[in-house]
Amino acid sequence: MELKSGILYYTLKETAQPAETEAPRLNFSFRSMTAAGKKATVYTVTAMNDPDLVTRLHEAGVTFSENAGTGNMVLLILLQYLIPILFYVAIFSFFFRRMGKLGAGGGLMGGLGKSNARTIDGGEVKTTFADVAGQDEAKESLQEIVSYLHNPQEYTEIGARMPRGALLIGPPGTGKTLMARAVAGEAGVPFLSISGPEFVELFVGMGASKVRDLFKEAREKAPCIVFIDEIDAVGKKRDGIGGNDEREQTLNQLLSEMDGFEGNSGVVILAATNRPESLDKALLRPGRFDRRVPVELPDQGGREAILRIHCNRIKTEGPIDLSAIARITPGASGADLANVINEAALCAVRSGRHAVTQKDLEDSVDVALAGKQRKSMVISPHEKEIIAYHEVGHALVAARQKGASPVHKITIIPRTSGALGFTMQADEDERFLMDKQEAFAKIVTLTGGRAAEELCFDSVTTGASNDIEQATSIARAMITRYGMSESFGMTAFEQVVNPYLGNDTAMNCSQETAARIDREVIALIDKAYDQAKTILKDNRSKLDEIARVLIARETITGQEFMDILNAPVALPPKQEETEQE
Ligand code: ADP
Ligand code: MG
Ligand code: ZN
């Protein structure tokens, strides 16, 4: 049958009856009589775009009818319009939920504005003051809060009002977050912690409602500790210009919640920031964060104690001298030191050992300061010579001056930070003051590298850029901040704007003064450079000798350096073999 075969490839379905229910689409039903005309076969097919079909069906003598399928039609239209709508709703609700999760606990609307503080129940915080080293003063201030939470009656009986909040301030990585957890651990009370940025929401008013929620939760759980980390995200000064409505509303809510506590409600609020200068005055007034707990960078003893805590968590082997490590890490924070220990452990594993040695620790300090060694870097013998002279120049100038720190190590192994070598100085004891002579000696030492290059190779290279930067900033600080210049005396022309983050300064003087300061900075550095050159000229044979040793060994210790320097006779001039190594 022509017709039958003609439509076969439209997935023709052979059924005994017109199968309306089974066909989901608008369709045709037609009957085709068999040649014998006895038994009718009913075919149901989908509509097809064929204008001649009807004609052809008539010609073939087929009985057929159009089946509009009203029920299916409604369904079809519904599907056609509903599916896309449902699809969009699904997408929107997904994104709303995501936004909600960033700020609130989830859900399309119900979750918006809900505080999502992480709550740790009393007794479950395992951190204690024993995990925090080198912050004895901070611990002492917080100890009082701990004992209040343990025993509030003692305080209420005498009529004392507990400070409502304590603000931990200090540079990043000094253990502020750790300390707050330790307070909760010591006190054994619930700990509600939230980070400042989590308050700042996309929608105005949500941050404020989160604050409300947080404090409601805190009141229910009292006695407890509420910890707001990085509070500067919400507590920034309200300056009135181009204000951030959402942030200000959140801050206002925070202020009023803090006021809303009864004297001894048992809720203690801790907060941490490394930008105290940017906080709103209202936040700092008594009755809110009336106690400031500075968490400063650790001193030498503190560094040793921090190293010990972290060192106890790893396996060591052989003699470990942590005070030696503490000595060469001035300015390191607790987080830096924790990282030094961890890097040392990783290094031991990398070299297939099962315990950390002192050498791992020392190498790890180098990695923290200058990056990993770049063994694959090929440096030409000539460049290697220049680098060696540069570094020995620093060391020699340092050693020949009063007031400069002793040399600890000189190395010319390139590092991943881009350093081609470095000279490390380390004081025996921690220094807290720097006098004018020492500050100047520092600049002279910094110029020593370039001075050696110029003296021995009559060339200047790009290698001194970091030295130049540092020398300039010391010279500038001497003149504008430390009152160490004759012509300006005790006038400050620059202020440090963020003492805990990078020490950026803001100039505060007239144009003429600025120009005079520049001239004086230049003169001071020129003077230092001349002095460095003089020192090196006077010690030329030692310079050559030590540089030769350094090229051969790549790294020499401060002791080895001093031994050569103090040896009475200089070695004979350059030997060929050492040149080629
Ligand atoms: P901050 O909040 O001040 O930026 P953290 O408290 O997050 O610093 O410290 C980061 C990590 O550094 C801590 O988890 C801890 O391992 C280590 N650390 C920092 N300070 C100390 C310290 N005083 N004693 C022991 N470990 C410390
Ligand atoms: Mg922190
Ligand atoms: Zn240098």
Coordinates of C-alpha atoms and ligand atoms in Angstrom, one line a residue:
M1 CA 0.0 0.0 0.0
E2 CA 1.5 3.1 -1.2
L3 CA 0.2 5.4 1.4
K4 CA 1.1 3.2 4.3
S5 CA 4.6 2.8 3.1
G6 CA 4.7 6.5 2.3
I7 CA 4.2 7.5 5.9
L8 CA 6.1 4.8 7.6
Y9 CA 9.0 6.8 8.5
Y10 CA 6.9 9.2 10.6
T11 CA 7.1 6.7 13.4
L12 CA 3.7 5.3 12.5
K13 CA 2.0 3.5 15.3
E14 CA -0.2 0.6 14.5
T15 CA -3.1 0.3 17.0
A16 CA -6.4 -1.4 17.1
Q17 CA -8.2 1.8 18.1
P18 CA -7.6 5.5 17.8
A19 CA -5.3 5.9 20.6
E20 CA -6.1 9.4 21.8
T21 CA -4.8 9.0 25.2
E22 CA -1.5 7.7 24.0
A23 CA -0.8 10.4 21.6
P24 CA 0.3 13.5 23.3
R25 CA 0.3 15.8 20.3
L26 CA -2.3 17.1 17.9
N27 CA -2.7 14.3 15.5
F28 CA -4.5 12.8 12.6
S29 CA -6.3 9.5 12.7
F30 CA -7.3 7.9 9.5
R31 CA -8.6 4.6 8.5
S32 CA -7.3 2.6 5.7
M33 CA -9.2 -0.1 4.2
T34 CA -7.4 -3.1 3.3
A35 CA -7.7 -4.4 -0.2
A36 CA -10.3 -6.9 0.9
G37 CA -12.2 -4.0 2.7
K38 CA -12.9 -6.2 5.7
K39 CA -10.7 -5.3 8.5
A40 CA -9.9 -1.7 9.2
T41 CA -6.5 -0.8 10.4
V42 CA -6.4 2.5 12.3
Y43 CA -3.2 4.5 12.1
T44 CA -2.7 7.4 14.3
V45 CA 0.1 9.7 13.2
T46 CA 1.3 13.1 14.3
A47 CA 0.4 16.1 12.2
M48 CA 2.8 16.7 9.3
N49 CA 3.4 19.7 7.2
D50 CA 2.3 18.3 3.9
P51 CA -0.3 20.3 2.1
D52 CA -0.9 17.6 -0.5
L53 CA -1.5 14.9 2.1
V54 CA -5.3 15.3 2.2
T55 CA -5.5 15.2 -1.6
R56 CA -3.4 12.1 -1.7
L57 CA -5.4 10.5 1.0
H58 CA -8.7 11.1 -0.9
E59 CA -7.2 9.8 -4.1
A60 CA -6.1 6.6 -2.3
G61 CA -9.6 6.2 -0.9
V62 CA -8.6 6.2 2.6
T63 CA -11.1 7.1 5.3
F64 CA -9.5 9.6 7.6
S65 CA -10.4 12.2 10.1
E66 CA -8.7 14.9 11.9
N67 CA -8.5 14.4 15.6
A68 CA -8.2 17.8 17.3
G69 CA -7.6 16.1 20.7
T70 CA -9.0 18.9 22.9
G71 CA -7.7 17.4 26.1
N72 CA -4.3 17.0 24.8
M73 CA -4.4 20.5 23.4
V74 CA -5.0 22.0 26.8
L75 CA -2.2 19.9 28.2
L76 CA 0.1 20.9 25.4
I77 CA -0.5 24.6 25.9
L78 CA -0.1 24.3 29.6
L79 CA 3.2 22.5 29.1
Q80 CA 4.4 24.9 26.5
Y81 CA 3.9 27.9 28.8
L82 CA 4.4 26.3 32.2
I83 CA 7.7 24.6 31.6
P84 CA 9.7 27.8 30.9
I85 CA 8.0 29.5 33.8
L86 CA 8.8 26.7 36.2
F87 CA 12.4 26.7 34.8
Y88 CA 12.9 30.4 35.5
V89 CA 11.4 30.1 39.0
A90 CA 13.8 27.3 39.7
I91 CA 16.8 29.3 38.6
F92 CA 15.7 32.4 40.5
S93 CA 15.1 30.5 43.7
F94 CA 18.4 28.8 43.3
F95 CA 20.2 32.1 43.1
F96 CA 18.2 33.6 45.9
R97 CA 19.1 30.7 48.1
R98 CA 22.8 31.1 47.2
M99 CA 22.6 34.8 48.2
G100 CA 20.8 33.8 51.3
K101 CA 23.5 31.3 52.1
L102 CA 26.2 33.9 51.8
G103 CA 24.5 35.9 54.4
A104 CA 21.7 34.0 55.9
G105 CA 21.0 30.4 56.7
G106 CA 19.2 29.6 53.4
G107 CA 15.6 29.4 52.2
L108 CA 14.0 31.7 49.8
M109 CA 12.7 34.4 52.1
G110 CA 12.5 32.9 55.6
G111 CA 16.3 32.7 55.8
L112 CA 17.1 36.2 54.8
G113 CA 18.6 38.2 57.6
K114 CA 19.0 35.3 60.0
S115 CA 22.3 35.5 61.8
N116 CA 24.5 32.7 60.6
A117 CA 26.9 32.7 63.6
R118 CA 28.7 29.5 64.1
T119 CA 27.7 28.4 67.5
I120 CA 29.9 26.1 69.5
D121 CA 28.3 24.8 72.7
G122 CA 29.9 25.2 76.1
G123 CA 32.8 22.9 76.8
E124 CA 33.3 22.0 73.1
V125 CA 35.9 24.6 72.3
K126 CA 39.2 22.7 72.8
T127 CA 41.5 25.7 72.4
T128 CA 42.9 27.0 75.7
F129 CA 45.3 29.7 76.8
A130 CA 48.0 27.0 76.7
D131 CA 47.7 27.0 72.9
V132 CA 48.5 30.7 72.8
A133 CA 52.1 31.6 73.5
G134 CA 53.9 34.9 74.0
Q135 CA 50.9 37.0 74.7
D136 CA 51.0 37.2 78.4
E137 CA 49.6 40.7 78.8
A138 CA 46.7 39.9 76.5
K139 CA 45.9 36.7 78.3
E140 CA 46.0 38.5 81.6
S141 CA 43.4 41.1 80.4
L142 CA 41.2 38.3 79.2
Q143 CA 41.6 36.1 82.2
E144 CA 39.3 38.5 84.0
I145 CA 36.6 37.9 81.5
V146 CA 37.0 34.1 81.9
S147 CA 36.8 34.3 85.7
Y148 CA 33.7 36.5 85.4
L149 CA 32.0 34.0 83.2
H150 CA 32.9 31.2 85.6
N151 CA 31.6 33.1 88.6
P152 CA 29.5 36.1 87.9
Q153 CA 28.1 36.4 91.5
E154 CA 31.4 37.3 92.8
Y155 CA 31.4 40.4 90.6
T156 CA 27.7 41.3 91.0
E157 CA 27.9 41.1 94.8
I158 CA 30.5 43.7 95.0
G159 CA 28.6 45.8 92.5
A160 CA 31.2 45.6 89.7
R161 CA 30.1 45.9 86.1
M162 CA 31.9 43.7 83.7
P163 CA 33.3 45.2 80.6
R164 CA 30.7 44.5 77.9
G165 CA 33.2 44.0 75.2
A166 CA 36.9 43.6 74.6
L167 CA 38.5 44.5 71.3
L168 CA 41.5 42.5 70.3
I169 CA 43.8 44.7 68.1
G170 CA 47.0 43.8 66.4
P171 CA 48.7 42.9 63.1
P172 CA 47.5 39.9 61.1
G173 CA 48.5 36.5 62.3
T174 CA 49.3 37.4 65.9
G175 CA 46.7 35.1 67.3
K176 CA 43.6 37.3 67.8
T177 CA 41.2 34.7 66.5
L178 CA 43.0 32.0 68.4
M179 CA 42.9 34.0 71.6
A180 CA 39.1 34.6 71.3
R181 CA 38.6 30.8 71.0
A182 CA 40.9 30.3 73.9
V183 CA 38.7 32.5 76.1
A184 CA 35.7 30.4 75.2
G185 CA 37.6 27.3 75.8
E186 CA 38.8 28.5 79.2
A187 CA 35.4 29.7 80.2
G188 CA 33.5 26.7 79.0
V189 CA 30.6 28.7 77.8
P190 CA 28.9 28.7 74.3
F191 CA 30.8 30.6 71.7
L192 CA 28.9 32.4 68.9
S193 CA 31.3 33.5 66.3
I194 CA 30.7 35.5 63.1
S195 CA 32.9 37.4 60.8
G196 CA 32.3 41.1 60.1
P197 CA 32.0 40.7 56.3
E198 CA 29.2 38.3 56.8
F199 CA 27.0 41.1 58.1
V200 CA 27.3 43.2 55.1
E201 CA 24.6 42.1 52.8
L202 CA 23.3 42.7 49.4
F203 CA 20.0 44.0 50.7
V204 CA 19.7 47.0 52.9
G205 CA 18.4 46.1 56.3
M206 CA 19.5 42.5 56.3
G207 CA 22.8 43.1 58.1
A208 CA 20.9 44.9 60.8
S209 CA 18.4 42.1 61.2
K210 CA 21.3 39.6 61.4
V211 CA 22.7 41.6 64.3
R212 CA 19.4 41.6 66.0
D213 CA 19.2 37.8 65.5
L214 CA 22.7 37.3 66.8
F215 CA 22.1 39.1 70.0
K216 CA 18.7 37.5 70.5
E217 CA 20.5 34.1 70.3
A218 CA 23.2 35.3 72.6
R219 CA 20.6 36.4 75.3
E220 CA 19.0 33.0 75.1
K221 CA 22.3 31.2 75.6
A222 CA 23.8 33.5 78.2
P223 CA 26.3 33.3 79.8
C224 CA 28.1 33.1 76.5
I225 CA 30.7 34.8 74.3
V226 CA 29.9 36.5 71.1
F227 CA 32.9 36.9 68.8
I228 CA 32.9 39.3 65.9
D229 CA 36.0 38.7 63.8
E230 CA 37.3 41.5 61.4
I231 CA 34.9 43.9 62.9
D232 CA 36.3 46.8 60.8
A233 CA 34.1 45.5 58.0
V234 CA 31.0 46.8 59.8
G235 CA 32.6 49.2 62.3
K236 CA 34.2 51.6 59.8
K237 CA 33.8 55.3 60.6
R238 CA 30.5 56.8 59.4
D239 CA 31.9 59.7 57.5
G240 CA 28.7 60.9 56.0
I241 CA 30.0 61.2 52.5
G242 CA 29.0 58.5 50.0
G243 CA 27.9 56.4 53.0
N244 CA 27.1 52.8 52.6
D245 CA 23.6 52.6 53.9
E246 CA 23.6 48.9 54.6
R247 CA 26.9 49.0 56.6
E248 CA 25.8 52.0 58.6
Q249 CA 22.4 50.5 59.5
T250 CA 24.3 47.3 60.6
L251 CA 26.6 49.4 62.7
N252 CA 23.8 51.3 64.3
Q253 CA 22.0 48.1 65.1
L254 CA 25.2 46.8 66.7
L255 CA 25.6 49.9 68.8
S256 CA 22.1 49.8 70.0
E257 CA 22.2 46.1 70.8
M258 CA 25.4 46.6 72.8
D259 CA 23.7 49.3 74.8
G260 CA 20.6 47.1 75.3
F261 CA 22.3 44.7 77.7
E262 CA 21.7 44.9 81.3
G263 CA 24.8 45.5 83.4
N264 CA 25.5 41.8 84.0
S265 CA 23.6 39.9 81.4
G266 CA 26.4 37.3 81.1
V267 CA 27.0 38.1 77.4
V268 CA 30.6 39.1 76.7
I269 CA 31.4 40.5 73.3
L270 CA 34.8 40.0 71.8
A271 CA 35.9 41.5 68.6
A272 CA 39.1 41.5 66.6
T273 CA 40.5 43.9 64.0
N274 CA 43.8 44.9 62.6
R275 CA 42.5 48.4 61.6
P276 CA 41.6 50.0 64.9
E277 CA 42.2 53.5 63.5
S278 CA 39.3 53.0 61.0
L279 CA 36.7 52.1 63.6
D280 CA 33.9 54.4 64.5
K281 CA 34.4 56.4 67.6
A282 CA 31.0 55.3 69.0
L283 CA 32.0 51.7 69.0
L284 CA 35.0 52.4 71.2
R285 CA 33.4 54.5 73.9
P286 CA 33.1 53.1 77.4
G287 CA 30.2 50.8 77.8
R288 CA 30.7 49.2 74.4
F289 CA 34.2 48.0 73.6
D290 CA 35.6 49.6 76.6
R291 CA 38.6 47.3 76.9
R292 CA 41.3 47.2 74.3
V293 CA 43.6 44.3 74.3
P294 CA 46.6 44.8 72.1
V295 CA 47.9 41.6 70.5
E296 CA 51.3 42.7 69.2
L297 CA 54.0 40.9 67.3
P298 CA 55.9 38.5 69.6
D299 CA 59.3 39.4 71.0
Q300 CA 62.2 37.0 70.9
G301 CA 61.0 35.0 73.9
G302 CA 57.5 35.0 72.6
R303 CA 58.7 33.7 69.3
E304 CA 60.5 30.9 70.9
A305 CA 57.5 30.0 73.0
I306 CA 55.3 30.0 69.9
L307 CA 57.8 27.8 68.0
R308 CA 57.8 25.4 70.9
I309 CA 54.0 25.0 70.9
H310 CA 54.0 24.2 67.2
C311 CA 57.2 22.1 67.4
N312 CA 55.6 19.9 70.0
R313 CA 53.1 18.8 67.4
I314 CA 55.7 17.4 65.0
K315 CA 58.3 14.7 65.3
T316 CA 61.9 16.0 65.7
E317 CA 65.3 14.4 65.6
G318 CA 68.6 15.5 67.0
P319 CA 69.3 18.7 68.8
I320 CA 66.7 21.4 68.2
D321 CA 67.6 25.0 69.1
L322 CA 64.5 27.0 68.9
S323 CA 66.0 30.1 70.3
A324 CA 68.4 30.2 67.3
I325 CA 65.3 30.2 65.1
A326 CA 63.6 32.9 67.2
R327 CA 66.7 35.1 66.8
I328 CA 66.6 35.0 63.0
T329 CA 62.9 35.7 62.7
P330 CA 62.5 39.3 64.1
G331 CA 59.1 40.7 63.0
A332 CA 57.6 37.3 62.4
S333 CA 54.0 36.8 63.6
G334 CA 52.6 33.7 65.3
A335 CA 51.1 32.6 62.0
D336 CA 54.5 33.0 60.2
L337 CA 56.2 30.9 62.9
A338 CA 53.5 28.2 62.7
N339 CA 54.2 28.2 59.0
V340 CA 57.9 27.9 59.4
I341 CA 57.5 24.7 61.5
N342 CA 55.0 23.3 59.0
E343 CA 57.3 24.0 56.1
A344 CA 60.1 22.3 57.9
A345 CA 57.9 19.2 58.4
L346 CA 57.0 19.2 54.7
C347 CA 60.6 19.5 53.8
A348 CA 61.5 16.5 55.9
V349 CA 58.8 14.5 54.2
R350 CA 59.9 15.6 50.8
S351 CA 63.4 14.4 51.4
G352 CA 62.1 11.0 52.7
R353 CA 62.9 11.5 56.4
H354 CA 60.6 10.8 59.3
A355 CA 61.5 13.6 61.6
V356 CA 62.4 17.3 61.4
T357 CA 66.0 18.4 62.1
Q358 CA 67.4 21.8 63.0
K359 CA 68.6 22.3 59.5
D360 CA 65.0 21.8 58.1
L361 CA 63.9 24.5 60.5
E362 CA 66.7 26.9 59.3
D363 CA 66.0 26.2 55.7
S364 CA 62.4 26.8 56.3
V365 CA 63.1 30.3 57.6
D366 CA 65.0 31.0 54.4
V367 CA 62.0 29.8 52.5
A368 CA 59.7 32.1 54.5
L369 CA 62.0 35.1 53.9
A370 CA 63.1 34.6 50.3
G371 CA 61.1 31.7 48.8
K372 CA 62.3 28.3 47.8
Q373 CA 65.6 27.6 46.2
R374 CA 65.6 27.6 42.4
K375 CA 68.2 25.0 41.7
S376 CA 67.3 24.8 38.0
M377 CA 68.2 28.4 37.3
V378 CA 71.4 28.7 35.3
I379 CA 73.5 31.7 36.2
S380 CA 76.6 32.5 34.1
P381 CA 79.9 32.6 36.0
H382 CA 80.2 36.3 35.4
E383 CA 76.8 37.1 36.9
K384 CA 77.5 34.7 39.8
E385 CA 80.6 36.7 40.5
I386 CA 78.7 40.0 40.5
I387 CA 76.0 38.6 42.8
A388 CA 78.7 37.2 45.2
Y389 CA 80.5 40.5 45.4
H390 CA 77.2 42.3 45.9
E391 CA 76.3 40.1 48.9
V392 CA 79.8 40.2 50.4
G393 CA 79.7 43.9 50.0
H394 CA 76.7 44.1 52.3
A395 CA 78.2 41.8 54.8
L396 CA 81.6 43.4 54.9
V397 CA 80.2 46.9 55.2
A398 CA 78.0 45.6 58.1
A399 CA 80.9 43.9 59.8
R400 CA 83.1 47.0 59.6
Q401 CA 80.6 49.4 61.2
K402 CA 79.7 50.1 64.7
G403 CA 76.0 49.7 65.3
A404 CA 75.2 47.2 62.5
S405 CA 73.8 43.8 63.3
P406 CA 76.1 40.9 62.9
V407 CA 76.0 38.8 59.7
H408 CA 74.2 35.5 60.1
K409 CA 74.4 34.0 56.7
I410 CA 75.3 34.9 53.1
T411 CA 74.0 32.9 50.2
I412 CA 74.0 33.2 46.4
I413 CA 71.5 30.5 45.7
P414 CA 68.7 32.0 43.6
R415 CA 65.2 31.9 45.2
T416 CA 61.7 31.7 43.9
S417 CA 60.9 35.2 45.2
G418 CA 63.3 36.5 42.5
A419 CA 66.2 37.1 44.9
L420 CA 69.5 36.0 43.4
G421 CA 71.1 35.9 46.8
F422 CA 70.8 37.4 50.3
T423 CA 72.7 38.4 53.3
M424 CA 70.9 37.8 56.6
Q425 CA 71.8 39.8 59.7
A426 CA 70.6 38.8 63.2
D427 CA 71.0 40.5 66.5
E428 CA 72.0 38.5 69.6
D429 CA 69.2 40.1 71.6
E430 CA 66.0 41.7 70.6
R431 CA 66.4 45.4 69.8
F432 CA 63.6 47.8 70.7
L433 CA 65.2 51.2 69.9
M434 CA 67.3 52.3 67.0
D435 CA 69.5 55.3 67.4
K436 CA 70.5 57.6 64.7
Q437 CA 73.9 56.0 64.2
E438 CA 72.3 52.6 63.8
A439 CA 69.7 53.9 61.4
F440 CA 72.5 55.4 59.3
A441 CA 74.6 52.2 59.6
K442 CA 71.6 50.3 58.2
I443 CA 71.5 52.6 55.1
V444 CA 75.3 52.2 54.7
T445 CA 74.9 48.4 54.8
L446 CA 72.1 48.5 52.3
T447 CA 74.2 50.6 49.9
G448 CA 77.2 48.2 50.4
G449 CA 75.9 45.8 47.7
R450 CA 75.8 48.3 44.9
A451 CA 79.1 49.9 46.2
A452 CA 80.9 46.5 45.8
E453 CA 79.6 46.1 42.2
E454 CA 80.7 49.5 41.2
L455 CA 84.1 49.2 42.9
C456 CA 85.0 45.8 41.4
F457 CA 83.2 45.7 38.1
D458 CA 82.7 49.4 37.4
S459 CA 79.1 48.6 36.5
V460 CA 75.8 49.0 38.1
T461 CA 73.0 46.4 37.8
T462 CA 69.3 46.1 38.5
G463 CA 70.1 43.8 41.4
A464 CA 70.1 46.6 44.0
S465 CA 66.5 47.7 43.5
N466 CA 65.3 46.3 46.7
D467 CA 68.2 47.7 48.7
I468 CA 67.5 51.1 47.2
E469 CA 63.9 51.0 48.2
Q470 CA 64.6 50.0 51.7
A471 CA 67.4 52.6 52.1
T472 CA 65.1 55.3 50.8
S473 CA 62.3 54.4 53.2
I474 CA 64.7 54.4 56.2
A475 CA 66.2 57.7 55.2
R476 CA 62.8 59.3 54.7
A477 CA 61.5 58.0 58.0
M478 CA 64.6 59.4 59.8
I479 CA 63.9 62.8 58.4
T480 CA 60.1 63.0 58.4
R481 CA 59.2 60.9 61.5
Y482 CA 62.1 60.3 63.8
G483 CA 63.5 63.8 64.0
M484 CA 66.9 62.7 63.0
S485 CA 67.8 65.5 60.7
E486 CA 69.7 68.6 61.6
S487 CA 67.8 71.0 59.5
F488 CA 64.2 69.9 60.3
G489 CA 64.6 68.8 63.9
M490 CA 61.7 67.5 65.8
T491 CA 58.9 68.1 63.3
A492 CA 56.8 65.3 61.9
F493 CA 55.9 65.6 58.2
E494 CA 54.5 62.1 57.8
Q495 CA 52.1 60.0 59.7
V496 CA 51.7 56.3 59.7
V497 CA 48.1 55.6 58.7
N498 CA 47.8 51.9 59.3
P499 CA 50.3 50.8 61.9
Y500 CA 49.3 47.1 61.7
L501 CA 49.0 46.8 58.0
G502 CA 52.1 47.8 56.0
N503 CA 52.9 51.1 57.7
D504 CA 51.7 53.3 54.9
T505 CA 52.3 56.9 55.5
A506 CA 50.6 60.1 54.6
M507 CA 52.6 63.2 53.8
N508 CA 51.6 66.3 55.7
C509 CA 53.7 69.3 54.6
S510 CA 54.0 72.1 52.1
Q511 CA 55.3 71.6 48.6
E512 CA 58.6 73.4 49.4
T513 CA 59.2 71.3 52.5
A514 CA 58.5 68.1 50.5
A515 CA 61.1 69.2 47.9
R516 CA 63.6 70.0 50.7
I517 CA 62.9 66.6 52.3
D518 CA 63.6 64.9 49.0
R519 CA 66.9 66.7 48.7
E520 CA 67.9 65.7 52.2
V521 CA 67.0 62.1 51.6
I522 CA 69.2 62.1 48.5
A523 CA 72.1 63.7 50.4
L524 CA 71.8 61.2 53.2
I525 CA 71.9 58.2 50.9
D526 CA 74.8 59.7 48.9
K527 CA 76.7 60.1 52.2
A528 CA 76.0 56.5 53.1
Y529 CA 77.0 55.3 49.7
D530 CA 80.3 57.1 49.9
Q531 CA 81.0 55.6 53.3
A532 CA 80.2 52.1 52.0
K533 CA 82.6 52.6 49.1
T534 CA 85.4 53.8 51.5
I535 CA 84.9 50.7 53.7
L536 CA 85.1 48.4 50.8
K537 CA 88.2 50.1 49.3
D538 CA 89.9 49.7 52.6
N539 CA 89.0 46.0 52.7
R540 CA 89.4 45.2 49.1
S541 CA 91.6 42.1 49.6
K542 CA 89.1 40.6 52.1
L543 CA 86.3 41.4 49.7
D544 CA 87.9 39.4 47.0
E545 CA 88.8 36.6 49.3
I546 CA 85.4 36.2 50.8
A547 CA 83.7 36.5 47.4
R548 CA 85.8 33.7 46.1
V549 CA 84.9 31.5 49.0
L550 CA 81.2 32.3 48.5
I551 CA 81.3 31.5 44.8
A552 CA 82.8 28.1 45.6
R553 CA 80.4 27.2 48.5
E554 CA 77.3 29.2 47.5
T555 CA 76.3 29.6 51.2
I556 CA 78.5 30.6 54.1
T557 CA 77.5 31.1 57.7
G558 CA 78.2 34.3 59.7
Q559 CA 80.8 32.4 61.7
E560 CA 82.7 31.3 58.6
F561 CA 82.5 34.9 57.3
M562 CA 83.9 36.3 60.5
D563 CA 86.7 33.7 60.5
I564 CA 87.9 34.7 57.1
L565 CA 87.5 38.4 57.9
N566 CA 89.6 38.1 61.1
A567 CA 92.2 35.8 59.7
P568 CA 95.5 37.7 59.7
V569 CA 96.8 37.0 56.2
A570 CA 94.9 37.3 53.0
L571 CA 95.0 34.3 50.6
P572 CA 97.0 34.7 47.4
P573 CA 95.1 36.3 44.5
K574 CA 92.4 34.5 42.5
Q575 CA 92.9 30.8 41.7
E576 CA 91.8 29.4 38.4
E577 CA 89.9 26.4 39.8
T578 CA 87.7 28.3 42.1
E579 CA 86.8 30.6 39.2
Q580 CA 85.5 27.7 37.1
E581 CA 83.3 26.1 39.8
Ligands
ADP1 P1 44.8 36.7 63.7 O1 43.4 36.4 63.9 O2 45.5 37.6 64.7 O3 45.1 37.2 62.3 P2 45.1 33.9 64.0 O4 44.6 33.8 65.4 O5 44.1 33.5 62.9 O6 45.7 35.3 63.8 O7 46.4 33.0 63.9 C1 46.7 32.2 62.9 C2 47.5 31.0 63.4 O8 48.8 31.3 63.7 C3 46.9 30.3 64.6 O9 45.9 29.4 64.2 C4 48.1 29.7 65.2 O10 48.4 28.4 64.6 C5 49.2 30.6 64.9 N1 49.4 31.6 66.0 C6 49.3 32.9 65.9 N2 49.6 33.5 67.1 C7 50.0 32.5 67.9 C8 50.4 32.5 69.3 N3 50.5 33.6 70.0 N4 50.7 31.3 69.8 C9 50.5 30.1 69.1 N5 50.1 30.1 67.8 C10 49.9 31.2 67.2
MG2 MG 41.8 36.6 62.7
ZN3 ZN 71.6 43.8 48.0

